[in-house]
Structure formats: C-alpha cells, structure tokens
C-alpha cells in the first residue's frame, strides 16, 4: 500500500505569514536599547534645574540681574538670615551669643560685605536677625553644604528657651532641593504600585499585568535617556516638575495604550486560532487610533515650545518624548511579549477560539439612557459643568515662593517669624543693579519710590553697582509686587543707569507675568492644532468642535473643583502661576485622546450601515469599558502627583486627575453622546457622511 503523505495545513487566504522569529527579534532589540539607555538614566538628575531663575526667559529683568551678579566680585551671592527668638524677650547673653556666632560665620566664609554680620533686634526685643550674603559658592552642592554647616554652627549648645532658624533665599533653595530629592523615587514607586494594582483588577490574571508594566518600564528607561540627550544637544530646561509629569504621563498613557491593545487582542483571539494572526489583526484594527491619539497628545505638548517660560517650553518636548516612546513600545514590544506567551497569559480567563465575548459594560448601559432623554441629559451636563466651573472664582492668589511646599521647611518658618517680628520693613531685600556712574542717582530714586523703606549701595565691579532695596511690605505680597512695578517704572527714567530690579520677589512677579503671556499664546495654539488634527482624522468640522468644547468644559469644571478644594480643604495658600496653562494642555490633549477612540469607532459604525444615533450607542457599547478602565488608570497616575510635598505638583495632579474622571464618566458617555444623538448625521458636516443615508437602519 503506498505511503500517504500529509501536507501541512494551509493558511487561509489573506492571513499573515507565520514569522515565528519576529517576536523574539523585537524583544532582543528592546533589550539592546535598554542596555544602551541605562547608563544615561542616572545622569538626568544632575542636569535638572529647579531655581526660579532657571524657569524664566533671558529677557526677564530678574534673570539679567542674576547674570550680572555672576560677574561681580564674589559672583552671585547666597543670601542667608539667622533668626534668634525667645518668648518674653532675648537676654543680653542671647544677643552676645548671636554676635559671637555671626563672627564665626564671617571667619569661615567669604561674605559679600566684609566684617561680622550685624545683629538686628526686633521692636519687641523677642527676635533678632543676622542677615549676610556668602560669595564664591559654585553650584548647588556648595550652597547646600554651606547652609547645612551654618545651621549646625548656630544651633549647637543653645541655652534653654532660645530657638534659632536659618532662612533666606539660599536656605530656601537648599530646603527645596531636599524635598525634590525624594520626589523622583517616591513618584516612581507609588506610580508602579498603583498601575500594577489597577492592571491586576482589570485583567483578573496573576500574570498578564506584568507584560504591560514591564513594557511601560522599558519606555520609562528609554525616555529618561532620550531626555538627557535632548538636554545635552539643545540645552533643554528640565525641572523636577517636568520630569515628574513625564513619568506619570508615560505610565498613564502607556498603560492606556496597553489596555486598548490587549482588549482588541482578546477580541481577535476568539476569531483567530493563532495568537500571531490575532495580534496582526488587533494591530491593524487599533494602531491607527493609537497613532492618532499619541500624535494628538504629542502635538498639544509641542505647542508648549511657544511659551517664554523655560520650564513650560522644556516640558513640551519632554512630555512628547515620553508619550511617543510609550506608543512605540506598546506597538512593538508588548505585542511581541503577548504572542510569545500565547493564550495562557490570560489565565484563568483564557479567551477560547470561537468563544463569545463578554456582555455590555455598565458604562455602555448607562450611556444608553441618552436615547430616552437626550435634551435633558445634554442640558443637565452643560449646567453641571458650568456650575462646577464657578469654583475657579475661589482659587487662591498667586503662590509665594515660601508657600511652595506642603510641609513648612525651616527656611519658610524663619521668614514667617521675621515677617511677624519686623512688620515695618521687608526682611528679604530686592536687588537693584545699575551702572556705577549712575549708582547715586538710582539709590536716591529707589529710596523715594512709594513702598520702599530703605535703599543702600553694596558691592561694585565691571561697571555695575549692586543696591539692596527694602520694601515696607511682606515679601511676595501684592503690595510688594506693586512696589517692584513702581520701582522699575521710576528707575527706567534714570537716563543711562540701565537699572535692573531682581531678587526672589521680582522673580516670582516675572514668573506670573510670563505665565500670563504664555496662556494667551499657547492655549489658542493648542486649540487650533488639536482641532485641525481631529478634523483631518474624522473628516468633519462639527464633531471636532464638540470634542474640543467637551474637554474644555471638563477642564473648567476640574479647575473649579480645585478652587473649592485647594484653600478650604488642603490649606494651600496660593495657586502656582503655571498650573492653569499646564492643566489645560494636559486635560485637552488627554481628553481628546479618548474622544478619538469613541468618535473613530462611531464613524466606523456609521460607515458600516448604522445611522448616527445607533452608531453613537454602538461605539459607546464597544469602547466604553476599555475607555473607562483607561480613564481610571490615567487619573490614578496623575493623582500620585497630588500626594507629593510640592504644591505645584499637587495642583497639577489634582486638576488633571479630576478632569480625566469627569471626561471619562460624564462628558464622554453623556454629553458627547447626547450631542451626537441630537445632531444625527449633521455631526459629520461637511463630510460625506453628513449627506449619506445609512443602508440598513432608520435614517434621520
């Protein structure tokens, strides 16, 4: 009997070829990339810049003051003030101790003004301050070492009842660095833990959650190395804030992309026997939406390059790098890992070939209520968002430098005590620089300015003279800001003096002014660019307008909730000047992200024959669950920022997290769906879908 030969089964027509080695090649490539990137990750912390002057543009007066100070004898000085206090009044021995230790500091460090610093008692005799400026300190490490040493010197062997604190700009810088050092590690650990928990809850699998988390980790390492390269090549300004925001954005967006891909892959595993075939189909189905989504977020972030503020303009490319690398990893490494692991990675809920999917999500069932009362749903949603937005009227005023931390460091406590003990004059001088041959005129003009208590010339060199100007009002108060503006206006009239007004308070004023200018430029730019991207993707003008209006409403409502929470509940004394612009960019870019998934699927359903109303419900039914999961993950990662000890990160994290949740559970399923239901196919105007009747459903 002749032998019977069995030919291998043939792949069905149109199925992808079996390339068994491709997933392993992709995994090997990413291993090489990580190996190259790891040595550069730790170097990023060395080039981060967190001083106010690093945030400001070169054109700002306060920035120019620092640049000129660098050329003066002793360079840019490190301002410190030692504050002694005893309830009931300082004794003669206390004042003698303060003078002795001031002399010791003068012997140890090169002071800008030679000789022992003066001990200045307060009017009530309970407090004394010893201000001085150390010259010649190069870099943050030397400043921190000097602050630590001075604190140890003045605090040793104090008599009972006498307290001492060291404040001033140099001490505040040191305390800020101590806080920032803990931020990166804490943020990474907490973010990883939260994402891991949410993935386990979402997938209900002891193994599957590891693959997205591993992929996000690869993207994080690669992103940090790329950002370091950008700093070296383009002298990009990277701050603790921008690095922290990139971390949560990368973990949040990367996990969202993973959720969407895995959901589609699970769906395709029920239709295809081979995991490789299912993955190929899943990538073809969701890659366009993921590319458009990441591209929109990156485009919105790149708009920040138009900002004058260095911290904001630097955040743009930093965030864009994180998002794009997260996308690259989720479209290459994660699919390779899933294919290699096969169906068993979903255990115990393994999707069977030919099996049925799960029923409708709770979100989809809730959204279906729109069909019964679309006008009421839309009106109620708009009214609710508008009412919440009124909370913005309760936002606290501009954040002072001293109020930048959730907990009160020693430097801030010292300056608060000084403000109470010396109410008739500011204890933190403004720094005025003028040409030496006009210094006397500038001193006289400054002293005659309303709101100025005293003005005295200091060191000189290279044709410039430094002048200390003391205002009558509390540092960084509205009254002192008004004094700074009046001082600048008056000194500008001193011909030939080229006077510049700087110092810590002037830097805060310049930060607020620069942020205000950036908002008027960047916000319209983001709206126009995102609208154009959406119009090209959806081939319509009405649908993009609805999406943009919806995410803007979510942002306004989230900002309003912040106004009800920041001061009354969290006790935050001010609003960071950059918070409004940055939260707008993130809320719009990330909110539109989910709108792309919903509207793109709705357009597909329309093209498939459903009328626009039914297509809206079908899109919500198929994408609602995964969008809800993605929204929770993204909100949770940004909420991690709200747990950190830095006020601007707390505010950014809170507003973005609340905005994402509002967009996910209110705006997307109700407001947008109701608007689409009421508009019918006009939502696609002027595209072809607005004129084309569906083939198998009732029309409108």
XYZ file of C-alpha atoms in Angstrom:
700
model
C 0.000 0.000 0.000
C 1.536 3.280 -0.989
C 2.575 5.684 1.721
C 0.221 8.540 2.358
C 1.913 11.918 2.760
C 0.248 14.576 4.847
C 0.711 18.145 3.689
C 0.797 20.864 6.343
C -2.376 22.895 6.810
C -2.519 25.919 4.592
C -3.113 29.361 5.961
C -6.414 30.847 4.893
C -6.294 33.447 2.132
C -5.326 36.873 3.363
C -3.881 35.612 6.663
C -0.461 36.933 7.700
C 2.590 34.718 7.134
C 3.966 32.850 10.117
C 7.110 34.634 11.231
C 7.950 32.797 14.426
C 11.259 34.558 14.951
C 9.928 38.101 14.628
C 8.626 38.475 18.220
C 11.934 37.250 19.620
C 13.854 39.647 17.357
C 11.722 42.561 18.618
C 12.317 41.557 22.251
C 16.073 41.265 21.619
C 16.132 44.719 20.008
C 14.498 46.338 23.027
C 16.912 44.558 25.367
C 19.772 46.171 23.450
C 18.061 49.584 23.586
C 17.594 49.349 27.357
C 21.198 48.239 27.854
C 22.385 51.315 25.966
C 19.973 53.652 27.793
C 20.564 52.570 31.402
C 23.946 54.332 31.897
C 22.385 57.682 30.969
C 19.291 57.456 33.174
C 21.045 58.450 36.397
C 22.701 61.445 34.752
C 19.403 63.234 34.165
C 19.141 64.231 37.830
C 22.485 66.036 37.509
C 21.160 68.385 34.828
C 17.752 69.150 36.357
C 17.277 72.814 37.264
C 14.778 73.980 39.869
C 15.680 77.562 40.735
C 13.230 80.298 39.778
C 15.781 81.986 37.542
C 16.146 78.768 35.506
C 12.419 78.877 34.767
C 12.488 82.461 33.480
C 13.332 83.681 29.972
C 16.609 85.520 29.436
C 14.702 88.732 28.706
C 13.279 88.996 32.235
C 14.797 91.709 34.451
C 15.337 89.275 37.322
C 17.189 86.843 35.033
C 19.513 89.589 33.829
C 20.217 90.563 37.439
C 21.499 87.060 38.190
C 23.646 87.060 35.050
C 25.266 90.378 36.017
C 25.740 89.236 39.624
C 27.781 86.292 38.357
C 30.342 88.818 37.033
C 30.574 90.834 40.253
C 33.288 90.146 42.898
C 32.154 87.012 44.754
C 29.729 86.029 41.988
C 26.039 85.512 42.674
C 25.734 85.713 46.437
C 23.977 83.170 48.643
C 21.651 85.120 50.900
C 21.064 83.744 54.411
C 19.493 85.162 57.538
C 19.814 83.644 61.011
C 16.777 84.240 63.235
C 17.031 84.034 67.046
C 13.902 84.096 69.190
C 12.948 83.789 72.845
C 9.407 84.131 74.175
C 9.379 87.016 76.632
C 12.430 88.725 75.112
C 16.068 87.984 74.285
C 18.593 88.320 77.090
C 21.962 90.085 76.856
C 23.597 86.650 76.783
C 21.389 85.674 73.821
C 22.434 88.746 71.847
C 26.081 88.182 72.705
C 25.814 84.555 71.533
C 24.258 85.730 68.258
C 27.113 88.222 67.700
C 29.757 85.613 68.537
C 28.373 83.093 66.074
C 27.948 85.741 63.382
C 31.665 86.483 63.741
C 32.396 82.770 63.426
C 30.473 82.605 60.144
C 32.421 85.635 58.853
C 35.728 83.896 59.644
C 34.672 80.696 57.851
C 33.046 82.091 54.690
C 33.828 84.949 52.260
C 30.973 87.395 52.838
C 29.962 89.950 50.209
C 30.124 92.674 52.889
C 33.311 92.257 54.902
C 33.261 92.036 58.671
C 30.940 90.313 61.117
C 27.250 90.496 60.178
C 25.110 92.901 62.192
C 22.680 91.591 64.812
C 19.403 93.499 64.284
C 16.861 93.237 67.152
C 13.117 93.466 66.579
C 10.962 96.198 68.080
C 9.566 93.930 70.793
C 13.003 92.540 71.705
C 11.920 88.912 71.351
C 13.629 88.318 67.976
C 16.946 89.191 66.376
C 18.056 88.624 62.802
C 21.556 88.306 61.412
C 21.479 88.769 57.611
C 24.533 88.118 55.419
C 25.448 87.092 51.902
C 28.114 84.454 51.188
C 30.078 84.891 47.965
C 32.099 82.449 45.915
C 29.864 79.396 46.265
C 29.809 77.474 42.987
C 26.896 75.186 42.288
C 24.029 73.731 44.274
C 26.210 71.276 46.192
C 28.388 74.031 47.692
C 25.314 76.098 48.594
C 23.673 73.117 50.302
C 26.866 72.280 52.182
C 27.179 75.885 53.383
C 23.552 76.040 54.561
C 23.914 72.755 56.435
C 27.152 73.925 58.072
C 25.740 77.321 59.108
C 22.693 75.642 60.644
C 24.909 73.316 62.654
C 27.147 76.181 63.824
C 24.377 78.447 65.079
C 22.285 75.685 66.687
C 24.952 73.977 68.820
C 24.690 74.287 72.623
C 21.826 76.778 72.713
C 20.634 77.909 76.148
C 17.201 76.709 77.223
C 14.342 78.703 75.709
C 16.356 80.185 72.835
C 15.464 78.999 69.311
C 17.337 79.607 66.087
C 16.314 79.129 62.443
C 18.166 79.833 59.212
C 16.187 81.354 56.352
C 16.857 83.430 53.273
C 16.958 82.579 49.571
C 19.955 80.242 49.948
C 18.279 78.252 52.736
C 15.037 78.059 50.763
C 16.977 76.699 47.767
C 18.610 74.058 49.971
C 15.300 73.003 51.531
C 13.697 72.794 48.089
C 16.461 70.505 46.864
C 15.986 68.245 49.887
C 12.299 67.944 49.035
C 12.953 67.391 45.324
C 15.473 64.623 46.024
C 12.702 62.471 47.467
C 10.202 63.211 44.702
C 11.635 61.085 41.875
C 11.983 57.865 43.875
C 8.657 58.253 45.687
C 6.823 59.080 42.481
C 8.215 56.102 40.586
C 7.497 53.577 43.350
C 3.967 54.787 44.044
C 3.101 55.029 40.343
C 4.341 51.500 39.653
C 2.362 50.158 42.614
C -0.870 51.882 41.563
C -0.582 50.807 37.918
C 0.165 47.219 38.992
C -2.900 47.078 41.240
C -5.183 48.557 38.592
C -3.909 46.147 35.942
C -4.449 43.170 38.230
C -8.002 44.326 38.962
C -8.689 44.973 35.282
C -7.284 41.730 33.890
C -8.019 39.456 36.876
C -4.937 37.493 35.928
C -1.849 36.761 38.057
C 0.456 37.032 35.029
C -0.972 39.271 32.311
C -0.480 42.541 34.246
C 3.288 42.027 34.259
C 3.616 42.432 30.498
C 2.156 45.972 30.198
C 4.016 47.037 33.340
C 7.301 45.667 32.007
C 6.692 47.436 28.706
C 5.980 50.753 30.425
C 9.179 50.315 32.439
C 11.160 49.883 29.225
C 9.559 53.038 27.834
C 10.399 54.936 31.043
C 14.079 53.973 30.981
C 14.396 54.803 27.298
C 12.593 58.131 27.738
C 14.864 59.285 30.549
C 17.924 58.555 28.426
C 16.416 60.387 25.438
C 15.573 63.427 27.557
C 19.152 63.508 28.843
C 20.327 63.502 25.225
C 17.978 66.410 24.428
C 19.437 68.397 27.318
C 22.967 67.832 26.042
C 22.143 68.707 22.425
C 19.587 71.520 22.795
C 20.278 72.788 26.359
C 16.684 71.942 27.246
C 15.448 73.076 30.666
C 14.385 70.010 32.666
C 12.878 70.571 36.104
C 11.636 68.234 38.786
C 8.121 69.192 37.723
C 8.660 68.313 34.046
C 10.378 65.023 34.915
C 7.599 64.127 37.349
C 4.869 64.991 34.857
C 6.632 62.955 32.155
C 6.741 59.953 34.493
C 3.021 59.951 35.263
C 2.130 60.822 31.673
C 4.240 57.957 30.347
C 2.847 55.431 32.814
C -0.726 56.655 32.353
C -0.721 56.948 28.559
C 1.397 53.824 28.089
C -0.939 51.757 30.256
C -3.941 53.184 28.391
C -2.461 52.106 25.062
C -1.782 48.666 26.533
C -5.385 48.343 27.737
C -6.746 49.221 24.314
C -4.386 46.847 22.501
C -4.955 43.936 24.880
C -8.744 44.413 24.715
C -8.654 44.236 20.925
C -6.217 41.292 21.023
C -8.518 39.378 23.382
C -11.382 40.055 20.983
C -9.379 38.790 18.000
C -8.234 35.635 19.830
C -11.847 34.476 19.698
C -11.784 34.839 15.910
C -8.275 33.539 15.120
C -6.679 30.315 16.274
C -3.083 31.525 16.082
C -2.013 34.264 18.546
C 0.214 35.771 15.852
C -2.743 36.102 13.472
C -4.913 37.569 16.225
C -2.213 40.105 17.108
C -1.715 41.101 13.468
C -5.435 41.759 13.177
C -5.529 43.607 16.507
C -2.687 45.880 15.427
C -4.378 46.643 12.123
C -7.565 47.492 13.966
C -6.290 49.696 16.780
C -2.915 51.022 15.588
C -4.430 53.896 13.546
C -6.403 55.133 16.557
C -3.384 54.762 18.849
C -1.157 56.626 16.400
C -3.697 59.427 16.058
C -4.154 59.543 19.828
C -0.457 59.720 20.668
C 0.129 62.136 17.816
C -2.553 64.473 19.145
C -1.133 64.405 22.680
C 2.408 64.972 21.394
C 1.240 67.818 19.149
C -0.537 69.501 22.054
C 2.566 69.199 24.218
C 4.875 70.521 21.497
C 2.762 73.696 21.475
C 4.420 74.467 24.811
C 7.601 75.247 22.874
C 5.954 78.569 22.064
C 5.974 79.506 25.769
C 8.541 82.017 27.042
C 8.816 80.290 30.397
C 11.713 77.828 30.207
C 10.034 75.288 32.489
C 6.907 75.221 30.311
C 8.733 75.182 26.972
C 11.012 72.409 28.255
C 8.055 70.331 29.410
C 6.683 70.171 25.855
C 9.378 68.003 24.242
C 9.962 66.079 27.483
C 6.308 65.008 27.642
C 6.154 64.347 23.902
C 9.192 62.045 24.113
C 7.508 60.060 26.890
C 4.227 59.650 25.002
C 5.814 58.697 21.677
C 8.179 56.161 23.242
C 5.283 54.681 25.217
C 3.425 54.279 21.925
C 6.453 52.717 20.211
C 6.870 50.171 22.993
C 3.171 49.303 23.089
C 3.066 48.713 19.330
C 6.220 46.577 19.220
C 7.466 45.107 22.499
C 4.093 44.411 24.131
C 2.677 42.604 21.052
C 5.845 40.510 20.865
C 5.589 39.543 24.542
C 1.899 38.668 24.210
C 2.469 36.494 21.132
C 5.389 34.665 22.753
C 3.328 33.943 25.875
C 0.277 32.799 23.888
C -3.285 32.479 25.144
C -2.217 31.123 28.526
C -1.131 34.582 29.649
C -4.852 35.414 30.123
C -5.315 32.593 32.669
C -7.752 31.991 34.296
C -9.999 33.887 31.814
C -8.456 32.441 28.659
C -10.311 33.599 25.504
C -11.298 30.481 23.567
C -11.145 30.305 19.790
C -14.743 30.668 18.596
C -15.952 31.719 22.051
C -18.299 34.552 22.926
C -17.257 37.902 24.301
C -18.496 39.485 27.482
C -21.754 41.409 27.636
C -22.251 45.123 27.566
C -20.338 47.222 30.061
C -22.037 49.158 32.831
C -20.826 52.369 31.206
C -22.476 51.428 27.919
C -25.765 50.650 29.661
C -25.661 53.979 31.459
C -24.859 55.817 28.221
C -27.822 54.172 26.517
C -30.106 56.261 28.728
C -29.212 59.148 26.438
C -31.574 57.746 23.814
C -34.536 58.268 26.138
C -33.889 61.888 27.229
C -31.118 63.382 25.055
C -32.111 67.028 25.602
C -32.312 66.645 29.377
C -29.004 64.775 29.502
C -27.191 67.368 27.390
C -28.695 70.340 29.236
C -28.044 68.818 32.644
C -24.444 68.001 31.774
C -23.731 71.502 30.480
C -25.357 73.172 33.501
C -23.482 70.935 35.922
C -20.124 71.630 34.256
C -20.824 75.351 34.230
C -21.765 75.339 37.912
C -18.587 73.487 38.847
C -16.506 75.921 36.789
C -17.706 78.772 39.023
C -15.363 77.378 41.662
C -12.481 78.979 39.758
C -13.539 82.257 41.369
C -12.385 80.755 44.678
C -8.869 79.834 43.541
C -6.262 81.274 45.934
C -3.984 84.065 44.718
C -0.502 83.744 43.248
C 1.644 81.183 45.067
C 4.508 82.662 47.078
C 7.916 81.023 46.875
C 7.708 80.397 50.612
C 4.381 78.572 50.223
C 5.638 76.137 47.557
C 5.787 73.165 49.925
C 3.026 71.192 51.574
C 5.013 70.979 54.823
C 6.810 74.012 56.252
C 10.625 73.735 55.996
C 12.927 75.617 58.358
C 13.667 78.378 55.855
C 9.964 79.216 55.460
C 9.367 79.132 59.225
C 12.275 81.558 59.659
C 10.907 84.006 57.099
C 7.405 83.821 58.586
C 8.805 84.657 62.021
C 10.703 87.607 60.559
C 7.588 88.925 58.834
C 5.784 88.947 62.193
C 8.727 90.408 64.131
C 9.606 93.184 61.649
C 6.251 94.444 60.300
C 7.630 97.851 59.292
C 10.090 96.585 56.676
C 10.674 93.604 54.416
C 13.364 91.219 55.616
C 14.190 89.985 52.113
C 15.816 92.718 50.007
C 15.134 93.464 46.376
C 18.299 93.558 44.304
C 18.833 96.531 42.004
C 21.764 96.705 39.600
C 22.780 99.981 37.983
C 25.739 101.396 36.127
C 28.262 102.569 38.697
C 28.451 106.128 37.364
C 24.702 106.485 37.990
C 24.507 104.488 41.216
C 23.942 107.513 43.469
C 21.002 108.671 41.325
C 19.491 105.200 41.376
C 19.816 104.924 45.185
C 18.052 108.273 45.579
C 15.312 107.361 43.095
C 14.760 103.985 44.751
C 14.550 105.468 48.245
C 11.953 107.976 47.009
C 9.728 105.280 45.497
C 6.441 104.718 47.405
C 6.597 101.435 49.314
C 10.394 101.485 49.768
C 11.740 101.624 53.339
C 15.448 101.920 52.554
C 17.997 101.655 49.749
C 21.741 101.269 50.143
C 24.569 100.642 47.685
C 26.594 97.468 48.023
C 29.430 95.883 46.090
C 30.583 97.107 42.687
C 32.561 95.697 39.785
C 32.729 95.552 35.994
C 30.913 98.881 35.752
C 27.918 97.747 37.833
C 26.844 98.510 41.402
C 24.547 96.299 43.449
C 21.917 98.084 45.540
C 19.821 96.483 48.280
C 16.288 97.866 48.400
C 13.957 97.036 51.296
C 10.211 97.337 50.764
C 7.798 98.183 53.560
C 5.551 95.211 52.857
C 5.770 91.460 53.376
C 7.872 89.600 50.763
C 5.877 88.398 47.723
C 2.717 90.155 48.854
C 0.554 92.024 46.371
C 1.722 95.290 47.952
C 5.385 94.374 47.461
C 4.700 93.350 43.851
C 3.154 96.789 43.304
C 6.291 98.336 44.804
C 8.501 96.350 42.402
C 6.492 97.566 39.414
C 6.633 101.157 40.667
C 10.376 100.811 41.280
C 11.011 99.521 37.770
C 8.958 102.323 36.268
C 10.795 105.006 38.242
C 14.289 103.623 37.649
C 13.645 103.315 33.907
C 13.501 107.115 33.897
C 17.072 107.442 35.225
C 18.862 108.028 31.933
C 21.972 105.925 31.344
C 21.582 103.872 34.535
C 20.361 100.714 32.751
C 18.812 99.766 36.103
C 17.509 96.235 36.638
C 15.302 95.062 39.517
C 15.672 91.457 40.629
C 15.688 89.262 43.700
C 13.398 86.471 44.861
C 10.197 88.543 44.875
C 10.944 90.056 41.464
C 11.489 86.545 40.097
C 8.043 85.497 41.351
C 6.476 88.557 39.735
C 8.248 87.836 36.450
C 7.091 84.200 36.619
C 3.470 85.296 36.994
C 3.727 87.857 34.162
C 5.436 85.388 31.815
C 2.834 82.708 32.553
C 0.047 85.178 31.781
C 1.613 85.973 28.391
C 2.156 82.280 27.672
C -1.504 81.482 28.338
C -2.686 83.994 25.760
C -0.405 82.423 23.141
C -0.296 78.688 23.887
C -3.958 77.999 24.708
C -5.298 79.235 21.328
C -2.426 77.447 19.579
C -3.323 74.141 21.250
C -7.000 74.543 20.370
C -6.268 75.291 16.713
C -3.732 72.498 16.276
C -5.841 69.838 18.011
C -8.907 70.936 16.048
C -7.029 70.554 12.751
C -5.799 67.084 13.728
C -9.309 65.998 14.694
C -10.806 67.476 11.529
C -8.330 65.538 9.403
C -8.925 62.307 11.313
C -12.739 62.497 11.471
C -13.164 64.310 8.141
C -15.638 66.715 9.687
C -15.810 70.079 11.462
C -18.784 69.683 13.800
C -17.556 66.528 15.585
C -14.113 68.046 16.387
C -15.808 71.194 17.698
C -17.996 69.087 20.012
C -14.997 67.155 21.318
C -12.954 70.300 21.959
C -15.836 72.050 23.702
C -16.399 68.958 25.840
C -12.795 68.612 27.015
C -12.557 72.361 27.652
C -15.674 72.069 29.808
C -14.120 69.152 31.706
C -11.011 71.231 32.360
C -13.016 74.240 33.531
C -15.078 72.089 35.893
C -11.957 70.380 37.260
C -10.313 73.764 37.825
C -13.453 74.910 39.619
C -13.371 71.864 41.896
C -9.741 72.748 42.585
C -10.881 76.193 43.720
C -13.233 74.544 46.209
C -10.537 72.186 47.499
C -7.112 73.870 47.386
C -7.659 76.515 50.038
C -10.627 75.323 52.125
C -9.667 71.628 52.371
C -5.952 71.321 51.586
C -4.877 74.639 53.110
C -2.819 75.661 50.074
C -2.011 79.355 50.305
C -1.702 80.127 46.588
C -2.101 78.963 43.005
C 1.023 78.125 41.043
C 1.256 80.515 38.051
C 1.945 77.682 35.574
C -0.912 75.458 36.760
C -3.658 76.895 34.558
C -1.701 76.559 31.312
C -0.264 73.107 32.005
C -3.529 71.579 33.202
C -5.297 72.975 30.147
C -2.778 71.360 27.790
C -2.976 68.003 29.572
C -6.762 67.953 30.006
C -7.399 68.895 26.376
C -4.762 66.612 24.846
C -5.613 63.609 27.029
C -9.370 64.170 26.915
C -9.349 64.368 23.140
C -7.385 61.120 23.298
C -10.476 59.251 24.484
C -12.707 61.226 22.150
C -10.672 59.885 19.243
C -11.338 56.284 20.310
C -15.082 56.923 20.685
C -15.691 59.050 17.583
C -13.438 56.959 15.359
C -15.420 53.851 16.296
C -18.664 55.767 15.813
C -17.551 56.736 12.320
C -16.749 53.090 11.553
C -20.227 52.043 12.684
C -21.720 54.780 10.511
C -19.789 53.548 7.509
C -20.945 50.028 8.330
C -24.585 50.980 7.812
C -25.904 52.196 11.178
C -27.477 55.613 11.414
C -25.610 58.188 13.503
C -27.755 57.733 16.602
C -27.331 53.976 16.682
C -23.659 54.328 15.738
C -23.102 56.552 18.779
C -24.593 53.934 21.107
C -22.751 51.102 19.361
C -19.435 52.946 19.714
C -20.078 53.526 23.400
C -21.053 49.885 23.845
C -17.851 48.558 22.236
C -15.338 51.084 23.572
C -16.974 52.296 26.801
C -15.495 49.643 29.067
C -11.919 49.964 27.934
C -12.137 53.784 27.886
C -13.426 53.683 31.472
C -10.532 51.450 32.537
C -8.040 53.654 30.710
C -9.500 56.789 32.295
C -9.241 55.343 35.798
C -5.607 54.346 35.210
C -4.659 57.759 33.816
C -6.458 59.620 36.607
C -4.821 57.417 39.236
C -1.329 58.031 37.878
C -1.837 61.803 37.852
C -3.353 61.597 41.327
C 0.030 60.333 42.517
C 1.327 63.865 41.944
C -1.226 65.131 44.454
C 0.448 63.030 47.160
C 3.843 64.717 46.741
C 5.123 67.511 49.041
C 5.378 70.177 46.297
C 2.354 72.447 45.826
C 2.568 72.925 42.047
C 2.680 69.152 41.533
C -0.248 68.679 43.918
C -2.344 71.184 41.985
C -1.444 69.864 38.533
C -2.057 66.263 39.582
C -5.402 67.052 41.216
C -6.857 69.083 38.344
C -5.765 66.661 35.615
C -6.985 63.602 37.558
C -10.396 65.183 38.219
C -10.610 66.414 34.619
C -9.910 62.935 33.244
C -12.536 61.366 35.510
C -15.152 63.959 34.543
C -14.359 63.403 30.899
C -14.478 59.609 31.239
C -17.666 59.196 33.258
C -19.711 62.327 32.473
C -18.665 64.126 29.310
C -17.826 61.173 27.069
C -20.794 58.828 27.751
C -23.422 61.508 28.318
C -22.673 64.982 26.945
C -20.869 63.956 23.746
C -23.219 61.048 23.064
C -26.285 63.239 23.670
C -24.943 65.923 21.322
C -24.277 63.303 18.620
C -27.755 61.805 19.136
C -29.453 65.185 18.713
C -27.387 66.287 15.728
C -27.706 62.997 13.877
C -25.627 62.758 10.751
C -25.070 66.540 10.847
C -22.340 65.763 13.373
C -20.169 64.763 10.395
C -20.733 68.033 8.497
C -19.386 68.890 5.962
C -18.000 65.396 5.292
C -19.638 62.860 3.046
C -21.228 61.031 5.997
C -23.381 64.102 6.716
C -25.055 63.630 3.329
C -25.138 59.842 3.129
C -28.137 57.891 4.423
C -27.428 54.591 6.236
C -28.187 51.419 4.294
C -29.911 49.218 6.847
C -31.385 51.358 9.629
C -33.870 54.128 10.032
C -32.459 57.438 8.956
C -32.691 60.922 10.169
